[in-house]
Amino acid sequence: MDKEELYGEDRLAAETRIRNLLWTVSGDYDLSCELDIDSFQKAKEISLYDAIKQGAFARFFDTEAFGLYLVKKIYLGADEGQLMGIAQLCLDEASFSKVAAERPGVPDIRKRAFEEILERDFGRLNASFAGRLKLAYLRRALTGDPAGEQKIRRELDRVEALKDTKDTLEIIRCVDGIYNSAVDRKFEQEHGTLAEVLAVSMADLKKYDWQDYLKEEAEEARLEEYLRQMQNQLTSLSEEEEQEKEKTRGGVVLLDEEAVEKMYSYMELNYGRSYLNELEQQRIDQKLCRGAHADCSLYFTDGILAEPVKVNAQYELAKRTAEMNRRFLHQNRRVTRQNIEVLTEILNHALMTRNEEEIYASEYGRIVPNRLWKVGRTSGGKLFDLEIKKENSDFVVEVLIDASGSQRDRTSRVALQGYILSEALSQAGIPHSVFGFCSFWDYTVMRRFRDFDEGREANSRIFEFYASANNRDGLAVRTAGNALLNRPEDQKILIVLSDGRPNDIIVNRPGSKNPTPYFGDYAIKDTATEIRKLRNQGIAVLGVFAGTEKDLLAEQKIFGKDFAYIKDIRNFSRVTGVYLKKQVLNA
């Protein structure tokens, strides 16, 4: 979920900071630049590092010559996205050591920017060769860990050979060589060598209609506009801009054949091995991945920390996030303990009240001696007490937590809420499970933190919670409901912690039909429909809203009147306790 927009003085301050950084690094205070302040508010470290690179690029290399090479290569038929991805890496490698030698703070900014890109853009980067090369480049810069694929490692070595270059043409040769050897091996044969690319005339370029390559807001389809656009993109390693374009056109990402073949291995590397075997996986997909989710799959895992394929950058990120969550618990241990005690007391009292016998004066039952005086003196005297026992039904709860990237700013807070619920339910003796969910390509990941019949010691695993990728809420709710319906308990409750913004990328595999994009009203209606179906099947559903007020309307559409808006963690147990008490007493 986006942070609040920058207005007035805050926006001016951000713009001034980025512009001054760019001018200081470049040494050219007349340098014109296009500033993306909206990106700064979403990804501060990435935007700062982009400004540093833009200044370094302008200072150390010929930006116009490099931009023209890219335009000419694309004019002859190169894939814009793949070529740009390779070019960005080469420019970063050639610029970084030079600017870092002059400014000691740059490596720290670069490190934070790379970590943010890895966390946010992993899924999209895996969809192409240039993206996978970028992932390997980021990981090697952060950890020194070489890439796994020999093909990636070979091209990465070519990029890193640019570390000390001062020659723009050498960078161009490297970009061209990597593209021709790893992306399109027939390019030279069908379109031309590097010499032929560079020989394309300006007259030919100006005759070409560049409209399809320009941003929608571009007023004219002219070469100069496209060249300027390319130069601005060159110093950005983030996928944010492309991500926003995908959202506006429906969130569809096209995978190449290589990415499709390796999709499952990417899942294991990114989220840990699945605890289901292949047959179990097929059966549950056939049962649940229908209708709006027919093109999807489910992926059940205990997480990358529990079942890692190898210790990679994603593993290290998950480990650091878990440590951060536990520090947050320690910092808030008093309010956490109070919340657990309050919610436990509410649940225990409700269960005790429910199990108490109710006694009514009746015309039959157990005789009450002190009422015998009424015999012959009053009419219709009820001389007996009738004891009525409520049906002793059992309860079961599933806690389902939105673990998509829009929760990233609230990671520790959301983990703490899940922990409070789990501890209170454990102490009240109510069997429950806790799952996180997100979507990665066409997989909806169901991350198990604790299962129904595990002991209280399992509750602390909730602090391994981390947020990434997207969220297909409807399928996750359907899956959680299916698990509850398979339980023997009479009374079933589903608690969903979310931000009210279902939004998923659709994978368009080569040769497949283009499925319906899952975002906006379509996704909200689908999620609301799944919740309504569960309620009709006897499952009580509570939404715990963890978003901002601008998304409250969507939350209301999804959950109706049964949702809790938690503004202050200190009130978490009292607000959720009111709902749970009502469910226990009225069941």
Coordinates of C-alpha atoms in Angstrom, one line a residue:
M1 CA 0.0 0.0 0.0
D2 CA 1.4 3.4 -1.0
K3 CA 2.5 5.8 1.7
E4 CA 0.7 9.2 1.9
E5 CA 1.6 11.5 -1.0
L6 CA 4.1 14.3 -0.6
Y7 CA 2.6 17.7 -0.8
G8 CA 3.9 21.3 -0.5
E9 CA 7.1 21.8 1.4
D10 CA 7.7 18.1 1.8
R11 CA 7.6 17.5 -1.9
L12 CA 9.8 20.6 -2.6
A13 CA 12.3 19.3 0.0
A14 CA 12.5 15.9 -1.6
E15 CA 12.9 17.4 -5.1
T16 CA 15.6 19.7 -3.9
R17 CA 17.5 16.9 -2.1
I18 CA 17.5 14.7 -5.2
R19 CA 18.4 17.5 -7.6
N20 CA 21.3 18.7 -5.4
L21 CA 22.6 15.2 -5.1
L22 CA 22.6 14.7 -8.8
W23 CA 24.3 18.1 -9.4
T24 CA 26.9 17.5 -6.7
V25 CA 27.9 14.1 -8.1
S26 CA 28.0 15.3 -11.7
G27 CA 29.7 18.6 -11.0
D28 CA 27.4 20.2 -13.6
Y29 CA 24.9 22.6 -12.1
D30 CA 23.4 23.2 -15.6
L31 CA 22.6 19.5 -16.1
S32 CA 18.9 19.1 -16.9
C33 CA 17.2 16.2 -15.2
E34 CA 13.8 14.6 -14.9
L35 CA 13.0 14.0 -11.3
D36 CA 10.5 11.3 -10.2
I37 CA 9.3 12.5 -6.7
D38 CA 6.6 9.9 -6.6
S39 CA 9.2 7.1 -6.8
F40 CA 11.1 8.8 -4.0
Q41 CA 8.1 8.6 -1.6
K42 CA 7.7 4.8 -2.4
A43 CA 11.4 3.8 -2.5
K44 CA 13.7 6.5 -0.9
E45 CA 17.0 4.6 -1.1
I46 CA 16.4 3.5 -4.7
S47 CA 15.6 7.1 -5.8
L48 CA 18.7 8.5 -4.0
Y49 CA 21.0 5.9 -5.6
D50 CA 19.4 6.5 -9.0
A51 CA 20.2 10.2 -8.6
I52 CA 23.8 9.4 -7.7
K53 CA 24.2 7.1 -10.8
Q54 CA 22.6 9.7 -13.1
G55 CA 25.1 12.3 -11.9
A56 CA 28.0 9.8 -12.2
F57 CA 26.9 8.7 -15.7
A58 CA 26.7 12.3 -16.9
R59 CA 30.1 13.0 -15.4
F60 CA 32.2 10.0 -16.5
F61 CA 30.6 8.9 -19.8
D62 CA 28.9 10.1 -23.0
T63 CA 25.2 9.8 -22.2
E64 CA 24.1 10.9 -25.7
A65 CA 26.3 8.3 -27.5
F66 CA 25.1 5.5 -25.2
G67 CA 21.5 6.5 -25.6
L68 CA 21.8 6.6 -29.4
Y69 CA 23.3 3.1 -29.5
L70 CA 20.3 1.8 -27.6
V71 CA 17.8 3.5 -29.8
K72 CA 19.6 2.2 -32.9
K73 CA 19.7 -1.3 -31.6
I74 CA 16.0 -1.2 -30.8
Y75 CA 15.3 0.3 -34.2
L76 CA 16.9 -2.8 -35.8
G77 CA 14.7 -5.1 -33.7
A78 CA 16.3 -5.6 -30.3
D79 CA 13.9 -6.2 -27.3
E80 CA 13.8 -2.9 -25.4
G81 CA 13.3 -4.4 -21.9
Q82 CA 16.1 -7.0 -22.1
L83 CA 18.5 -4.5 -23.7
M84 CA 17.8 -1.8 -21.2
G85 CA 18.2 -4.3 -18.3
I86 CA 21.6 -5.3 -19.5
A87 CA 22.6 -1.7 -20.1
Q88 CA 21.6 -0.6 -16.6
L89 CA 23.9 -3.2 -15.0
C90 CA 26.9 -2.3 -17.2
L91 CA 26.5 1.4 -16.4
D92 CA 26.2 0.7 -12.7
E93 CA 29.3 -1.4 -12.7
A94 CA 31.3 1.2 -14.7
S95 CA 30.1 4.2 -12.6
F96 CA 30.0 2.8 -9.0
S97 CA 33.7 2.5 -8.2
K98 CA 34.5 5.9 -9.5
V99 CA 31.8 7.8 -7.5
A100 CA 32.4 5.6 -4.4
A101 CA 36.0 6.6 -4.4
E102 CA 35.0 10.2 -4.0
R103 CA 32.0 9.8 -1.8
P104 CA 32.3 7.2 1.0
G105 CA 28.6 7.2 1.8
V106 CA 27.6 5.9 -1.6
P107 CA 28.3 2.1 -0.9
D108 CA 25.8 2.2 2.0
I109 CA 23.1 3.9 -0.1
R110 CA 23.7 1.4 -2.9
K111 CA 23.5 -1.5 -0.4
R112 CA 20.1 -0.4 0.9
A113 CA 18.8 0.3 -2.6
F114 CA 19.8 -3.2 -3.8
E115 CA 18.2 -4.8 -0.8
E116 CA 15.0 -2.9 -1.5
I117 CA 15.0 -3.9 -5.2
L118 CA 15.6 -7.6 -4.3
E119 CA 12.7 -7.6 -1.8
R120 CA 10.3 -5.8 -4.1
D121 CA 11.0 -6.9 -7.6
F122 CA 12.1 -10.5 -7.3
G123 CA 9.1 -12.0 -9.2
R124 CA 9.2 -9.7 -12.2
L125 CA 13.0 -9.9 -12.5
N126 CA 12.8 -13.7 -12.7
A127 CA 10.6 -13.5 -15.8
S128 CA 13.5 -12.7 -18.3
F129 CA 17.2 -13.4 -18.8
A130 CA 18.1 -9.7 -18.2
G131 CA 16.1 -9.8 -15.0
R132 CA 17.8 -12.9 -13.8
L133 CA 21.2 -11.4 -14.6
K134 CA 20.1 -8.3 -12.6
L135 CA 19.2 -10.5 -9.7
A136 CA 22.6 -12.2 -9.8
Y137 CA 24.3 -8.8 -10.0
L138 CA 22.4 -7.5 -7.0
R139 CA 23.1 -10.7 -4.9
R140 CA 26.8 -10.7 -5.8
A141 CA 27.1 -7.1 -4.8
L142 CA 25.4 -7.7 -1.5
T143 CA 26.8 -11.1 -0.5
G144 CA 29.6 -12.0 -2.8
D145 CA 27.7 -15.2 -3.7
P146 CA 28.2 -16.1 -7.3
A147 CA 25.2 -16.9 -9.5
G148 CA 24.1 -20.6 -9.8
E149 CA 23.7 -20.8 -13.6
Q150 CA 26.9 -21.0 -15.6
K151 CA 25.3 -18.9 -18.3
I152 CA 24.4 -16.1 -15.8
R153 CA 27.8 -16.4 -14.2
R154 CA 29.7 -16.0 -17.5
E155 CA 27.8 -12.9 -18.5
L156 CA 28.1 -11.5 -15.0
D157 CA 31.9 -11.7 -15.3
R158 CA 31.7 -9.7 -18.5
V159 CA 29.7 -7.0 -16.7
E160 CA 32.2 -6.8 -13.8
A161 CA 35.1 -6.4 -16.2
L162 CA 33.8 -2.9 -16.8
K163 CA 34.7 -1.8 -13.2
D164 CA 37.7 0.3 -14.3
T165 CA 36.7 1.4 -17.7
K166 CA 36.5 5.0 -18.8
D167 CA 35.4 4.4 -22.3
T168 CA 31.8 4.6 -23.3
L169 CA 32.4 2.5 -26.4
E170 CA 33.7 -0.3 -24.2
I171 CA 30.5 -0.3 -22.3
I172 CA 28.5 -0.4 -25.6
R173 CA 30.5 -3.4 -26.8
C174 CA 29.8 -5.2 -23.5
V175 CA 26.1 -4.6 -23.7
D176 CA 26.0 -5.6 -27.3
G177 CA 28.0 -8.7 -26.7
I178 CA 25.8 -9.9 -23.8
Y179 CA 22.6 -9.2 -25.7
N180 CA 23.8 -11.1 -28.8
S181 CA 25.1 -14.1 -26.9
A182 CA 22.5 -14.5 -24.2
V183 CA 19.2 -13.0 -25.5
D184 CA 19.2 -13.1 -29.3
R185 CA 21.9 -15.2 -30.8
K186 CA 20.6 -14.6 -34.3
F187 CA 20.6 -10.8 -34.0
E188 CA 23.9 -10.2 -35.9
Q189 CA 22.9 -12.6 -38.6
E190 CA 19.4 -11.2 -39.1
H191 CA 19.9 -7.5 -38.2
G192 CA 23.5 -6.5 -38.2
T193 CA 26.8 -6.3 -36.3
L194 CA 27.7 -3.6 -33.8
A195 CA 29.3 -1.6 -36.6
E196 CA 26.1 -1.8 -38.6
V197 CA 24.0 -0.8 -35.6
L198 CA 26.2 2.3 -35.0
A199 CA 26.0 3.1 -38.7
V200 CA 22.2 3.6 -38.6
S201 CA 21.6 7.2 -39.7
M202 CA 19.8 9.9 -37.8
A203 CA 17.6 10.4 -40.9
D204 CA 16.4 6.8 -40.7
L205 CA 15.7 7.1 -37.0
K206 CA 13.7 10.3 -37.4
K207 CA 11.5 8.6 -40.1
Y208 CA 10.5 5.9 -37.7
D209 CA 7.3 6.1 -35.7
W210 CA 8.3 5.8 -32.0
Q211 CA 4.8 6.1 -30.5
D212 CA 4.6 2.5 -29.4
Y213 CA 7.8 3.0 -27.3
L214 CA 6.9 6.2 -25.7
K215 CA 5.1 6.7 -22.4
E216 CA 1.4 7.4 -22.7
E217 CA 1.8 11.0 -21.6
A218 CA 4.3 11.8 -24.4
E219 CA 2.7 14.5 -26.6
E220 CA 4.6 13.7 -29.8
A221 CA 6.0 10.5 -31.2
R222 CA 9.5 11.9 -32.0
L223 CA 13.0 10.5 -31.8
E224 CA 14.2 13.2 -29.3
E225 CA 11.5 12.3 -26.8
Y226 CA 12.3 8.6 -27.0
L227 CA 16.0 9.2 -26.7
R228 CA 15.4 11.4 -23.6
Q229 CA 13.2 8.7 -22.1
M230 CA 15.9 6.0 -22.7
Q231 CA 18.5 8.1 -21.0
N232 CA 16.3 8.7 -17.9
Q233 CA 15.7 4.9 -17.6
L234 CA 19.4 4.0 -17.9
T235 CA 20.3 4.8 -14.4
S236 CA 17.4 2.9 -12.7
L237 CA 17.7 -0.7 -11.6
S238 CA 14.2 -0.8 -10.1
E239 CA 11.2 -2.4 -11.8
E240 CA 8.8 0.1 -10.1
E241 CA 8.0 2.1 -13.2
E242 CA 7.2 -1.0 -15.3
Q243 CA 5.3 -2.4 -12.3
E244 CA 3.0 0.6 -12.2
K245 CA 2.4 0.4 -16.0
E246 CA 1.4 -3.3 -15.6
K247 CA -1.1 -2.4 -12.8
T248 CA -2.8 0.1 -15.0
R249 CA -3.1 -2.3 -17.9
G250 CA -4.3 -5.2 -15.8
G251 CA -1.3 -6.7 -14.1
V252 CA -0.3 -9.1 -16.8
V253 CA 3.3 -10.4 -17.1
L254 CA 4.5 -12.5 -20.0
L255 CA 7.1 -15.2 -19.2
D256 CA 9.5 -16.6 -21.6
E257 CA 9.8 -20.4 -22.0
E258 CA 13.0 -20.6 -19.9
A259 CA 11.2 -18.9 -17.0
V260 CA 8.2 -21.2 -17.2
E261 CA 10.4 -24.3 -17.2
K262 CA 12.2 -23.1 -14.1
M263 CA 9.1 -21.7 -12.3
Y264 CA 8.8 -24.4 -9.6
S265 CA 12.5 -24.2 -8.8
Y266 CA 12.1 -20.4 -8.3
M267 CA 9.3 -21.1 -5.9
E268 CA 11.5 -23.4 -3.8
L269 CA 14.4 -20.9 -3.9
N270 CA 12.2 -18.0 -2.9
Y271 CA 9.8 -19.6 -0.4
G272 CA 11.3 -22.9 0.7
R273 CA 10.3 -26.5 -0.3
S274 CA 6.6 -27.4 -0.2
Y275 CA 5.4 -29.9 2.4
L276 CA 2.9 -31.5 -0.1
N277 CA 3.9 -34.2 -2.5
E278 CA 3.1 -33.9 -6.2
L279 CA -0.1 -35.9 -6.0
E280 CA -1.4 -34.0 -3.0
Q281 CA -0.6 -30.7 -4.8
Q282 CA -2.5 -31.8 -8.0
R283 CA -5.6 -32.8 -6.0
I284 CA -5.9 -29.6 -4.1
D285 CA -5.3 -27.5 -7.2
Q286 CA -8.0 -29.4 -9.0
K287 CA -10.4 -28.8 -6.1
L288 CA -9.7 -25.1 -5.3
C289 CA -8.2 -23.5 -8.4
R290 CA -11.4 -23.0 -10.3
G291 CA -13.5 -20.1 -11.7
A292 CA -11.6 -16.8 -11.3
H293 CA -8.6 -18.8 -10.1
A294 CA -8.6 -21.5 -12.8
D295 CA -5.2 -20.4 -14.2
C296 CA -3.5 -20.5 -10.7
S297 CA -1.8 -22.9 -8.5
L298 CA -1.3 -23.2 -4.7
Y299 CA 2.0 -23.6 -3.0
F300 CA 2.1 -24.9 0.6
T301 CA 5.3 -24.3 2.6
D302 CA 6.7 -23.9 6.1
G303 CA 8.9 -21.1 4.8
I304 CA 12.4 -20.6 3.5
L305 CA 13.9 -20.6 7.0
A306 CA 12.4 -24.0 7.8
E307 CA 12.9 -25.7 4.4
P308 CA 15.6 -23.8 2.4
V309 CA 17.0 -25.2 -0.8
K310 CA 20.1 -23.2 -0.2
V311 CA 21.3 -20.2 1.8
N312 CA 20.7 -17.4 -0.7
A313 CA 19.8 -13.7 -0.6
Q314 CA 16.1 -14.5 0.0
Y315 CA 17.0 -16.7 3.0
E316 CA 19.2 -13.9 4.4
L317 CA 16.4 -11.4 3.9
A318 CA 13.9 -13.7 5.7
K319 CA 16.4 -14.2 8.5
R320 CA 17.0 -10.5 9.0
T321 CA 13.2 -9.8 8.9
A322 CA 12.6 -12.4 11.6
E323 CA 15.2 -10.8 13.8
M324 CA 13.6 -7.4 13.3
N325 CA 10.2 -8.8 14.2
R326 CA 11.6 -10.3 17.4
R327 CA 13.2 -7.0 18.4
F328 CA 9.8 -5.4 17.9
L329 CA 8.3 -7.9 20.2
H330 CA 10.9 -7.2 22.8
Q331 CA 10.4 -3.4 22.5
N332 CA 6.6 -3.9 22.9
R333 CA 6.7 -6.8 25.4
R334 CA 4.5 -5.0 28.0
V335 CA 1.7 -4.1 25.7
T336 CA 1.9 -7.5 24.1
R337 CA 1.6 -9.3 27.4
Q338 CA -1.4 -7.1 28.3
N339 CA -3.1 -7.8 25.0
I340 CA -2.6 -11.5 25.4
E341 CA -4.0 -11.4 29.0
V342 CA -7.0 -9.4 28.0
L343 CA -7.9 -11.5 25.0
T344 CA -7.4 -14.8 26.9
E345 CA -9.6 -13.5 29.7
I346 CA -12.4 -12.6 27.3
L347 CA -12.2 -16.0 25.6
N348 CA -12.1 -18.0 28.8
H349 CA -15.0 -16.0 30.3
A350 CA -17.1 -16.5 27.1
L351 CA -16.4 -20.2 27.1
M352 CA -17.2 -20.5 30.8
T353 CA -20.5 -18.6 30.4
R354 CA -21.4 -20.7 27.5
N355 CA -21.0 -23.9 29.4
E356 CA -23.0 -22.8 32.5
E357 CA -26.4 -24.5 33.0
E358 CA -29.4 -22.2 32.7
I359 CA -32.2 -22.9 35.3
Y360 CA -35.9 -22.0 34.6
A361 CA -39.0 -22.3 36.8
S362 CA -41.1 -25.0 35.2
E363 CA -44.1 -27.2 35.7
Y364 CA -41.8 -30.3 35.6
G365 CA -38.2 -31.0 36.5
R366 CA -36.6 -31.0 40.0
I367 CA -39.0 -30.0 42.7
V368 CA -38.2 -27.0 44.8
P369 CA -39.5 -27.5 48.4
N370 CA -39.9 -23.8 49.3
R371 CA -42.4 -23.4 46.5
L372 CA -44.8 -26.1 47.9
W373 CA -46.8 -23.5 49.9
K374 CA -48.3 -22.5 46.5
V375 CA -50.2 -25.7 46.3
G376 CA -54.0 -24.9 46.6
R377 CA -53.3 -21.3 47.1
T378 CA -52.3 -20.1 43.6
S379 CA -53.1 -21.2 40.1
G380 CA -50.5 -22.3 37.6
G381 CA -47.7 -22.4 40.2
K382 CA -44.4 -23.6 38.8
L383 CA -43.1 -25.9 41.6
F384 CA -40.1 -27.3 39.7
D385 CA -36.7 -26.1 38.3
L386 CA -35.8 -27.2 34.8
E387 CA -32.0 -27.3 34.1
I388 CA -31.1 -26.7 30.5
K389 CA -27.6 -27.4 29.3
K390 CA -26.4 -25.7 26.2
E391 CA -25.0 -27.9 23.5
N392 CA -21.3 -28.3 24.2
S393 CA -19.9 -27.5 20.7
D394 CA -16.2 -27.2 20.1
F395 CA -14.5 -24.2 18.4
V396 CA -11.7 -24.1 15.8
V397 CA -10.0 -21.0 14.4
E398 CA -7.8 -20.2 11.4
V399 CA -5.8 -16.9 11.3
L400 CA -5.0 -15.9 7.7
I401 CA -2.5 -13.1 7.2
D402 CA -1.9 -11.0 4.1
A403 CA 1.8 -11.3 3.5
S404 CA 2.0 -9.3 0.3
G405 CA 4.4 -6.4 -0.4
S406 CA 1.8 -3.8 0.5
Q407 CA 2.2 -4.9 4.1
R408 CA 6.0 -4.3 4.1
D409 CA 5.9 -1.1 6.1
R410 CA 3.8 -2.9 8.8
T411 CA 5.6 -6.2 8.8
S412 CA 6.5 -6.3 12.5
R413 CA 3.2 -4.9 13.6
V414 CA 1.2 -7.5 11.6
A415 CA 3.4 -10.3 13.0
L416 CA 2.8 -9.1 16.5
Q417 CA -1.0 -9.1 16.0
G418 CA -0.8 -12.7 14.7
Y419 CA 1.2 -13.7 17.8
I420 CA -1.2 -12.1 20.2
L421 CA -4.1 -14.0 18.6
S422 CA -2.2 -17.2 18.6
E423 CA -1.1 -17.0 22.2
A424 CA -4.6 -16.1 23.5
L425 CA -6.2 -18.9 21.5
S426 CA -3.6 -21.4 22.8
Q427 CA -4.1 -20.3 26.4
A428 CA -7.9 -20.6 26.0
G429 CA -7.5 -24.2 24.6
I430 CA -8.9 -23.4 21.2
P431 CA -7.3 -25.3 18.3
H432 CA -6.1 -23.0 15.6
S433 CA -3.8 -22.5 12.6
V434 CA -1.9 -19.5 11.4
F435 CA -1.1 -19.0 7.7
G436 CA 0.4 -16.2 5.7
F437 CA -0.5 -15.8 2.0
C438 CA 0.9 -13.9 -1.0
S439 CA 1.1 -14.6 -4.7
F440 CA 4.2 -15.1 -6.8
W441 CA 3.6 -15.4 -10.5
D442 CA 0.6 -17.7 -10.9
Y443 CA 1.2 -19.4 -7.5
T444 CA -0.6 -18.4 -4.3
V445 CA 1.8 -19.2 -1.5
M446 CA 0.2 -20.5 1.7
R447 CA 3.0 -20.2 4.3
R448 CA 2.2 -22.3 7.4
F449 CA 3.3 -20.8 10.8
R450 CA 1.4 -23.2 13.0
D451 CA -1.0 -26.0 12.4
F452 CA -4.3 -26.7 14.3
D453 CA -3.0 -29.3 16.7
E454 CA 0.4 -28.0 17.4
G455 CA 1.4 -26.8 20.9
R456 CA 1.9 -23.3 22.2
E457 CA 5.7 -23.5 21.4
A458 CA 4.8 -23.2 17.7
N459 CA 3.4 -19.7 18.2
S460 CA 6.7 -17.9 18.0
R461 CA 7.2 -19.0 14.4
I462 CA 4.9 -16.1 13.4
F463 CA 7.9 -13.8 13.8
E464 CA 9.3 -15.4 10.6
F465 CA 6.5 -13.4 8.8
Y466 CA 7.7 -11.2 6.0
A467 CA 5.9 -9.4 3.2
S468 CA 6.6 -9.7 -0.5
A469 CA 5.0 -9.9 -3.9
N470 CA 1.2 -9.7 -4.5
N471 CA -2.0 -11.1 -3.1
R472 CA -4.9 -13.1 -4.5
D473 CA -7.2 -12.8 -1.5
G474 CA -10.1 -14.8 -3.0
L475 CA -8.1 -17.9 -3.5
A476 CA -6.4 -17.7 -0.1
V477 CA -9.8 -17.3 1.6
R478 CA -11.2 -20.2 -0.3
T479 CA -8.2 -22.3 0.7
A480 CA -8.5 -21.4 4.4
G481 CA -12.2 -22.1 4.4
N482 CA -11.5 -25.6 2.9
A483 CA -9.2 -26.4 5.7
L484 CA -11.8 -25.3 8.3
L485 CA -14.5 -27.3 6.6
N486 CA -12.3 -30.4 6.9
R487 CA -12.1 -30.0 10.7
P488 CA -14.4 -32.0 13.1
E489 CA -15.3 -29.0 15.3
D490 CA -18.8 -27.7 15.2
Q491 CA -18.0 -24.0 15.3
K492 CA -15.5 -22.6 12.8
I493 CA -14.0 -19.1 12.7
L494 CA -11.8 -17.5 10.1
I495 CA -9.9 -14.3 11.1
V496 CA -8.3 -12.5 8.1
L497 CA -5.6 -9.8 8.7
S498 CA -5.4 -7.7 5.5
D499 CA -5.2 -4.2 4.1
G500 CA -8.3 -4.5 1.9
R501 CA -6.3 -4.3 -1.4
P502 CA -6.3 -7.7 -3.3
N503 CA -4.0 -7.2 -6.3
D504 CA -2.3 -10.0 -8.2
I505 CA -0.1 -10.2 -11.3
I506 CA -1.4 -12.6 -13.9
V507 CA 1.1 -14.8 -15.6
N508 CA 0.5 -15.1 -19.4
R509 CA 2.5 -18.2 -20.4
P510 CA 3.6 -18.5 -24.0
G511 CA 0.7 -19.8 -26.1
S512 CA -1.9 -19.4 -23.2
K513 CA -5.0 -17.3 -23.2
N514 CA -4.8 -13.9 -21.5
P515 CA -6.7 -14.3 -18.2
T516 CA -8.7 -11.7 -16.4
P517 CA -6.6 -9.3 -14.4
Y518 CA -7.0 -9.6 -10.7
F519 CA -7.2 -6.1 -9.1
G520 CA -9.6 -3.3 -8.3
D521 CA -13.3 -4.0 -8.2
Y522 CA -13.0 -7.4 -9.8
A523 CA -10.7 -8.7 -7.0
I524 CA -12.7 -7.0 -4.3
K525 CA -15.9 -8.6 -5.5
D526 CA -14.3 -12.0 -5.9
T527 CA -12.9 -11.9 -2.3
A528 CA -16.3 -10.7 -0.9
T529 CA -18.0 -13.6 -2.8
E530 CA -15.7 -16.2 -1.3
I531 CA -16.3 -14.8 2.2
R532 CA -20.1 -14.8 1.6
K533 CA -19.9 -18.5 0.5
L534 CA -18.0 -19.4 3.7
R535 CA -20.5 -17.7 5.9
N536 CA -23.3 -19.6 4.1
Q537 CA -21.5 -22.8 5.0
G538 CA -21.5 -21.9 8.7
I539 CA -18.0 -20.4 9.0
A540 CA -17.9 -17.0 10.9
V541 CA -15.4 -14.6 9.2
L542 CA -13.8 -11.6 10.8
G543 CA -11.7 -9.1 8.9
V544 CA -9.0 -7.3 10.9
F545 CA -8.1 -4.2 8.9
A546 CA -4.4 -3.4 8.9
G547 CA -4.4 -0.7 6.2
T548 CA -5.0 3.0 5.9
E549 CA -8.3 4.9 6.0
K550 CA -8.5 5.4 2.2
D551 CA -9.0 1.6 1.8
L552 CA -11.7 1.3 4.5
L553 CA -14.4 1.3 1.9
A554 CA -12.9 -1.7 0.1
E555 CA -12.6 -3.5 3.4
Q556 CA -16.2 -2.9 4.1
K557 CA -17.2 -4.2 0.7
I558 CA -15.2 -7.4 1.4
F559 CA -16.2 -8.2 5.0
G560 CA -19.5 -6.3 5.5
K561 CA -20.1 -5.3 9.1
D562 CA -17.8 -7.9 10.6
F563 CA -14.4 -6.2 10.4
A564 CA -12.3 -4.5 13.0
Y565 CA -10.2 -1.4 12.3
I566 CA -7.1 -1.5 14.6
K567 CA -5.7 2.0 14.9
D568 CA -3.7 1.4 18.1
I569 CA -2.0 -2.0 19.0
R570 CA -3.0 -1.4 22.6
N571 CA -6.6 -1.8 21.7
F572 CA -6.1 -4.9 19.5
S573 CA -7.4 -7.5 22.0
R574 CA -10.4 -5.5 23.2
V575 CA -11.6 -4.9 19.6
T576 CA -11.1 -8.4 18.3
G577 CA -12.2 -9.9 21.7
V578 CA -15.7 -8.3 21.3
Y579 CA -16.2 -10.2 18.0
L580 CA -14.8 -13.5 19.2
K581 CA -16.9 -13.3 22.4
K582 CA -20.1 -12.8 20.3
Q583 CA -19.2 -15.8 18.2
V584 CA -18.6 -18.0 21.2
L585 CA -21.8 -17.0 23.1
N586 CA -24.1 -17.0 20.1
A587 CA -22.9 -20.3 18.5

